Short mmCIF file of C-alpha atoms and ligand atoms in Angstrom, two decimals:
data_model
loop_
_atom_site.label_atom_id
_atom_site.label_comp_id
_atom_site.label_asym_id
_atom_site.label_seq_id
_atom_site.Cartn_x
_atom_site.Cartn_y
_atom_site.Cartn_z
CA MET Y 376 -1.98 -2.99 17.25
CA GLU Y 377 1.15 -5.11 17.05
CA LEU Y 378 4.28 -2.98 16.74
CA ILE Y 379 7.55 -4.43 15.47
CA VAL Y 380 10.69 -2.32 15.36
CA THR Y 381 13.55 -3.64 13.26
CA ASP Y 382 17.20 -2.67 13.20
CA ASN Y 383 17.12 -1.71 9.56
CA TYR Y 384 15.23 -1.80 6.27
CA GLN Y 385 16.50 -5.25 5.35
CA ALA Y 386 15.10 -6.77 8.52
CA LEU Y 387 11.80 -4.94 7.97
CA SER Y 388 11.66 -6.44 4.47
CA GLN Y 389 12.39 -9.95 5.70
CA ILE Y 390 9.83 -9.89 8.49
CA GLY Y 391 7.20 -8.28 6.25
CA ALA Y 392 7.83 -10.83 3.49
CA GLU Y 393 7.53 -13.68 5.98
CA MET Y 394 4.19 -12.33 7.11
CA ILE Y 395 2.87 -12.06 3.55
CA ALA Y 396 4.25 -15.51 2.68
CA GLY Y 397 2.48 -16.91 5.75
CA VAL Y 398 -0.85 -15.56 4.54
CA ILE Y 399 -0.25 -17.02 1.05
CA ARG Y 400 0.68 -20.43 2.47
CA ALA Y 401 -2.37 -20.50 4.73
CA GLN Y 402 -4.72 -19.29 2.00
CA PRO Y 403 -3.23 -19.55 -1.51
CA ASP Y 404 -6.15 -17.68 -3.09
CA ALA Y 405 -6.29 -14.88 -0.50
CA ALA Y 406 -7.66 -11.51 -1.64
CA VAL Y 407 -4.82 -9.08 -0.99
CA VAL Y 408 -3.92 -5.46 -1.56
CA LEU Y 409 -0.23 -4.93 -2.25
CA PRO Y 410 1.02 -1.36 -2.74
CA THR Y 411 3.60 0.39 -4.85
CA GLY Y 412 6.07 2.83 -3.26
CA ASP Y 413 9.68 2.44 -2.20
CA THR Y 414 9.02 0.81 1.17
CA PRO Y 415 7.45 -2.48 0.00
CA MET Y 416 10.07 -3.19 -2.69
CA GLY Y 417 12.43 -4.98 -0.31
CA MET Y 418 9.59 -7.30 0.74
CA TYR Y 419 8.76 -8.03 -2.89
CA ARG Y 420 12.41 -8.89 -3.61
CA GLU Y 421 12.36 -11.26 -0.61
CA LEU Y 422 9.15 -12.88 -1.85
CA ALA Y 423 10.59 -13.24 -5.37
CA GLU Y 424 13.66 -14.92 -3.86
CA ARG Y 425 11.42 -17.43 -2.07
CA LYS Y 426 9.58 -18.13 -5.31
CA ARG Y 427 12.92 -18.71 -7.10
CA ARG Y 428 13.91 -21.17 -4.40
CA GLY Y 429 10.63 -23.01 -4.90
CA GLU Y 430 9.38 -22.09 -1.43
CA LEU Y 431 6.42 -19.96 -2.43
CA ASP Y 432 3.57 -20.40 -4.89
CA ALA Y 433 1.63 -17.15 -5.35
CA SER Y 434 -0.02 -18.16 -8.63
CA ASN Y 435 -3.50 -18.35 -7.09
CA LEU Y 436 -3.29 -15.11 -5.13
CA ARG Y 437 -5.95 -12.50 -5.98
CA VAL Y 438 -4.36 -9.06 -5.98
CA PHE Y 439 -6.38 -5.85 -5.82
CA GLN Y 440 -4.72 -2.65 -6.96
CA LEU Y 441 -4.51 -0.05 -4.20
CA ASP Y 442 -4.35 3.11 -6.30
CA GLU Y 443 -3.68 4.48 -9.77
CA TYR Y 444 -3.12 7.86 -11.36
CA LEU Y 445 -5.98 9.30 -13.36
CA GLY Y 446 -5.66 9.13 -17.12
CA ILE Y 447 -2.63 6.84 -17.05
CA THR Y 448 -2.76 3.75 -19.27
CA PRO Y 449 -1.04 0.51 -18.16
CA ASP Y 450 1.80 1.01 -20.66
CA ASP Y 451 2.64 4.53 -19.38
CA PRO Y 452 5.95 4.41 -17.46
CA ARG Y 453 4.16 6.06 -14.51
CA SER Y 454 1.43 3.42 -14.33
CA LEU Y 455 1.24 2.04 -10.80
CA TYR Y 456 -0.19 -1.14 -12.31
CA GLY Y 457 2.94 -1.39 -14.48
CA TRP Y 458 5.14 -0.85 -11.43
CA LEU Y 459 3.38 -3.72 -9.64
CA ALA Y 460 3.61 -5.91 -12.74
CA ARG Y 461 7.40 -5.46 -12.90
CA SER Y 462 8.13 -5.70 -9.19
CA LEU Y 463 5.57 -8.30 -8.13
CA PHE Y 464 3.31 -10.01 -10.67
CA GLU Y 465 6.08 -11.09 -13.05
CA PRO Y 466 8.67 -12.20 -10.44
CA LEU Y 467 6.02 -14.03 -8.41
CA GLY Y 468 4.19 -15.54 -11.36
CA ILE Y 469 0.84 -13.93 -10.54
CA PRO Y 470 -1.27 -14.11 -13.70
CA ASP Y 471 -2.96 -10.99 -15.04
CA ALA Y 472 -6.33 -12.68 -14.72
CA ASN Y 473 -5.86 -12.71 -10.93
CA VAL Y 474 -5.40 -8.95 -10.71
CA VAL Y 475 -8.26 -6.52 -10.12
CA ARG Y 476 -7.17 -3.21 -11.56
CA LEU Y 477 -8.23 0.27 -10.56
CA PRO Y 478 -8.43 1.58 -14.11
CA GLY Y 479 -7.16 5.15 -14.05
CA ASP Y 480 -7.90 5.29 -17.78
CA ALA Y 481 -11.59 4.35 -17.51
CA GLU Y 482 -13.96 6.86 -19.11
CA ASP Y 483 -16.46 6.68 -16.27
CA GLN Y 484 -14.54 6.73 -13.00
CA VAL Y 485 -17.64 6.61 -10.83
CA ALA Y 486 -18.74 3.39 -12.53
CA ALA Y 487 -15.21 1.95 -12.42
CA CYS Y 488 -14.89 2.61 -8.68
CA ARG Y 489 -18.31 1.12 -8.02
CA ALA Y 490 -17.38 -1.96 -10.06
CA TYR Y 491 -14.15 -2.33 -8.04
CA ASP Y 492 -16.05 -2.15 -4.75
CA GLN Y 493 -18.51 -4.75 -6.02
CA VAL Y 494 -15.65 -7.15 -6.80
CA VAL Y 495 -14.20 -6.53 -3.32
CA GLU Y 496 -17.58 -7.26 -1.80
CA ALA Y 497 -18.07 -10.39 -3.91
CA ALA Y 498 -14.66 -11.57 -2.70
CA GLY Y 499 -15.89 -11.18 0.88
CA GLY Y 500 -13.57 -8.24 1.56
CA PHE Y 501 -9.79 -8.27 1.76
CA ASP Y 502 -7.91 -11.00 3.59
CA LEU Y 503 -4.75 -8.90 3.78
CA VAL Y 504 -4.02 -5.25 3.06
CA VAL Y 505 -0.40 -4.16 2.95
CA LEU Y 506 0.15 -0.40 3.15
CA GLY Y 507 2.96 2.11 3.06
CA LEU Y 508 2.58 5.36 4.99
CA GLY Y 509 2.24 8.62 3.09
CA PRO Y 510 4.10 11.71 4.28
CA ASN Y 511 0.72 13.24 5.19
CA GLY Y 512 -0.79 10.05 6.59
CA HIS Y 513 -2.44 9.01 3.37
CA LEU Y 514 -3.27 5.31 2.91
CA GLY Y 515 -3.28 4.49 -0.77
CA PHE Y 516 -4.30 7.89 -2.08
CA ASN Y 517 -6.83 8.57 0.65
CA GLU Y 518 -5.61 12.10 1.09
CA PRO Y 519 -6.44 14.15 4.19
CA PRO Y 520 -9.14 14.85 5.06
CA ALA Y 521 -10.47 11.30 4.66
CA ASP Y 522 -12.60 9.58 7.24
CA SER Y 523 -13.07 5.88 7.82
CA HIS Y 524 -16.16 5.68 5.61
CA ALA Y 525 -14.57 7.10 2.45
CA PRO Y 526 -15.31 4.74 -0.47
CA THR Y 527 -13.20 3.88 -3.51
CA ARG Y 528 -13.13 7.10 -5.52
CA LEU Y 529 -11.40 9.73 -7.60
CA VAL Y 530 -9.29 12.18 -5.55
CA ASP Y 531 -7.18 15.27 -6.04
CA LEU Y 532 -3.62 14.63 -4.91
CA SER Y 533 -2.27 16.87 -2.18
CA GLU Y 534 0.85 18.94 -2.66
CA ALA Y 535 2.63 16.71 -0.12
CA SER Y 536 1.83 13.58 -2.11
CA ILE Y 537 2.84 15.13 -5.41
CA GLU Y 538 6.16 16.27 -3.91
CA SER Y 539 6.79 12.88 -2.37
CA SER Y 540 5.94 11.03 -5.61
CA ALA Y 541 8.31 13.20 -7.65
CA ARG Y 542 11.18 10.88 -6.65
CA TYR Y 543 9.49 8.00 -8.49
CA TRP Y 544 9.28 9.79 -11.84
CA GLY Y 545 12.18 12.21 -11.66
CA ASP Y 546 10.20 15.45 -11.65
CA LYS Y 547 7.23 16.89 -9.81
CA ASN Y 548 5.67 17.99 -13.09
CA LEU Y 549 5.44 14.38 -14.20
CA VAL Y 550 3.22 13.44 -11.25
CA PRO Y 551 -0.47 13.44 -12.25
CA CYS Y 552 -2.69 15.67 -10.09
CA GLN Y 553 -5.50 13.17 -9.61
CA ALA Y 554 -5.79 9.49 -8.80
CA VAL Y 555 -8.24 6.73 -7.98
CA THR Y 556 -7.83 4.99 -4.67
CA ALA Y 557 -9.32 2.02 -2.87
CA GLY Y 558 -11.57 3.46 -0.16
CA MET Y 559 -10.83 3.77 3.53
CA VAL Y 560 -13.85 1.64 4.32
CA GLN Y 561 -12.61 -1.22 2.12
CA LEU Y 562 -9.05 -1.01 3.46
CA LEU Y 563 -9.93 -0.70 7.15
CA GLY Y 564 -12.38 -3.60 6.83
CA ALA Y 565 -9.59 -6.05 5.92
CA ARG Y 566 -9.19 -9.14 8.05
CA ARG Y 567 -5.52 -8.28 8.45
CA ILE Y 568 -3.46 -5.13 7.80
CA LEU Y 569 0.29 -4.74 7.57
CA LEU Y 570 1.74 -1.21 7.61
CA VAL Y 571 5.41 -0.84 6.69
CA VAL Y 572 7.32 2.33 7.52
CA SER Y 573 10.97 3.10 6.87
CA GLY Y 574 13.22 6.12 7.30
CA ALA Y 575 13.60 9.13 9.56
CA HIS Y 576 11.41 11.26 7.28
CA LYS Y 577 8.42 9.09 8.36
CA ARG Y 578 9.05 9.41 12.10
CA GLU Y 579 6.71 12.30 12.81
CA ILE Y 580 3.83 10.94 10.72
CA LEU Y 581 4.27 7.48 12.26
CA HIS Y 582 4.02 9.06 15.69
CA GLN Y 583 0.77 10.79 14.67
CA THR Y 584 -0.48 7.54 13.15
CA ILE Y 585 -0.05 5.35 16.20
CA ALA Y 586 -0.25 7.84 19.09
CA GLY Y 587 -1.98 11.00 17.83
CA PRO Y 588 -5.68 11.81 17.82
CA VAL Y 589 -7.82 9.78 15.42
CA THR Y 590 -8.77 12.37 12.83
CA PRO Y 591 -9.62 12.65 9.12
CA ASN Y 592 -6.65 15.02 8.90
CA VAL Y 593 -4.37 12.02 9.43
CA PRO Y 594 -6.17 9.19 7.60
CA SER Y 595 -3.66 6.61 8.87
CA SER Y 596 -4.70 7.42 12.48
CA TYR Y 597 -7.85 5.33 11.83
CA LEU Y 598 -5.57 2.30 11.96
CA GLN Y 599 -5.65 2.73 15.77
CA ARG Y 600 -9.25 1.49 15.64
CA VAL Y 601 -8.44 -1.66 13.69
CA SER Y 602 -7.80 -4.79 15.71
CA ASN Y 603 -5.77 -7.03 13.44
CA ILE Y 604 -2.95 -4.71 12.43
CA THR Y 605 0.79 -5.13 12.47
CA VAL Y 606 3.07 -2.12 12.06
CA ILE Y 607 6.66 -2.86 11.08
CA ALA Y 608 8.96 0.15 11.33
CA ASP Y 609 12.70 0.32 11.09
CA ARG Y 610 14.58 2.06 13.88
CA ASP Y 611 15.01 5.25 11.85
CA ALA Y 612 11.24 5.61 11.53
CA TRP Y 613 10.47 4.69 15.11
CA PRO Y 614 9.09 7.72 17.01
CA SER Y 615 11.12 7.22 20.21
CA LYS Y 616 14.17 8.32 18.22
CA ARG Y 617 12.69 11.81 18.36
CA ASP Y 618 13.68 12.08 21.97
CA GLU Y 619 17.26 10.87 21.57
P1 LIG U 1127 6.94 5.16 0.02
O1 LIG U 1127 5.43 5.61 -0.20
O2 LIG U 1127 6.89 3.73 0.43
O3 LIG U 1127 7.57 5.34 -1.33
O4 LIG U 1127 7.53 6.04 1.07
C1 LIG U 1127 4.48 5.43 0.79
C2 LIG U 1127 3.22 6.17 0.43
O5 LIG U 1127 3.30 7.36 0.03
O6 LIG U 1127 2.14 5.61 0.57
#
């Protein structure tokens, strides 16, 4: 596990963006998972800036959606696909045809999740998975308890996730109670993983993630068993601050 501590969120965003840009340059058609959430937005702005300057061509990238709320259509303001489209696909010029959705509005979720996993398998797995860290250690919406074999599936959202997502939509009651998520087994099998963590409110869960017992109760703790992982945390999120 490579650990990088940055002075602040801006530096985290720059270093994270450079890492993602490096993967795109080395493999323009890489199969990548790029998440929603507040933490990755600074990286996406950095990447968009590089594209504007003509330094980055992401038009061949294959992006797999990490998670989506159940029953939410792409045009719903709460659609995680829509959030990615606005913050990433449009500014980076990633065509819709290159995006593998997790359709939260599919009638048969079991079939939709199986189809997603088949596309991941056909792609040879993920080249890069970028993840934020949930307040309860969730990765995507792999809510605790989730072990390392959990497949892509429909899940009930935990109270902690619903509370934490309320800031995205303005009210807890607007957060759907269920979601589909890429599975632990697909995510942990990636050739490279980047975990980005920002803010003092993530300090305790980051500590559990990198130094606590590996347990389904903290799904992110399984990252300790992955070899090619980089964690970028800003100083506020870094666990040693707990002792200051
Ligand atoms: P955040 O979300 O980046 O908005 O903190 C992370 C997550 O819950 O996965």
